[in-house]
Amino acid sequence: MRRVRAFGALLPLVLLANGCGIQATDVVEVGDPATVDVAPGSQGTLLYFVSSSSANRLMPVVRQIDLTAQGEVDAGGAVPVWRGSDKAVAMLFAGPTEAEAEAGLRTELPDISAVSSVTLEPDGVRVRVNTDVTELSEVARQQLICTAAQARTADRYAAVTVTGTGGVIGPARCSV
């Protein structure tokens, strides 16, 4: 009886050590992790925040923008010019919402109250802010560059130049 109990106790260990007949293999390379393009829709924009779970990795977040509150009339007096890009960059500087922070997102940008402008010029996107942009970390710069390019051109790889109170950064492109 003791032999049966001893054998019964050792059987799981023997099977575990054997691996149930599965042979070991070498590591199989399959490529990079999957990526997904995020589309904000017609009344939304993408903001780029820093993931707390992955050191300095930017994550896009879709935010809704009320464009009707941002409308202006162009120099000809007829065509509305939407300033949703100004609002997108202002929302970026305000930081993640409570829900976004709970999901592990943060910002490296300072909380400033006003963004002067985000304009499209022949050489790319130009952002003017009332903070010293030369003091920003590389991650904070990328947050700003990626968000401004996406908001103004829908192409996050557009060249972006940022002018602040202490100097200029760029032209630079989003690295995400």
PDB file of N, CA and C in Angstrom, residues 49 52 136:
ATOM      1  N   PHE A  49       0.059  61.112 -24.562  1.00  0.00           N
ATOM      2  CA  PHE A  49       0.483  61.119 -23.171  1.00  0.00           C
ATOM      3  C   PHE A  49       1.503  60.021 -22.948  1.00  0.00           C
ATOM      4  N   SER A  52       2.660  55.182 -18.003  1.00  0.00           N
ATOM      5  CA  SER A  52       3.385  54.924 -16.757  1.00  0.00           C
ATOM      6  C   SER A  52       3.912  53.495 -16.703  1.00  0.00           C
ATOM      7  N   LEU A 136      12.201  71.640 -21.886  1.00  0.00           N
ATOM      8  CA  LEU A 136      11.381  70.426 -21.920  1.00  0.00           C
ATOM      9  C   LEU A 136      12.234  69.186 -22.152  1.00  0.00           C
TER      10      LEU A 136
END
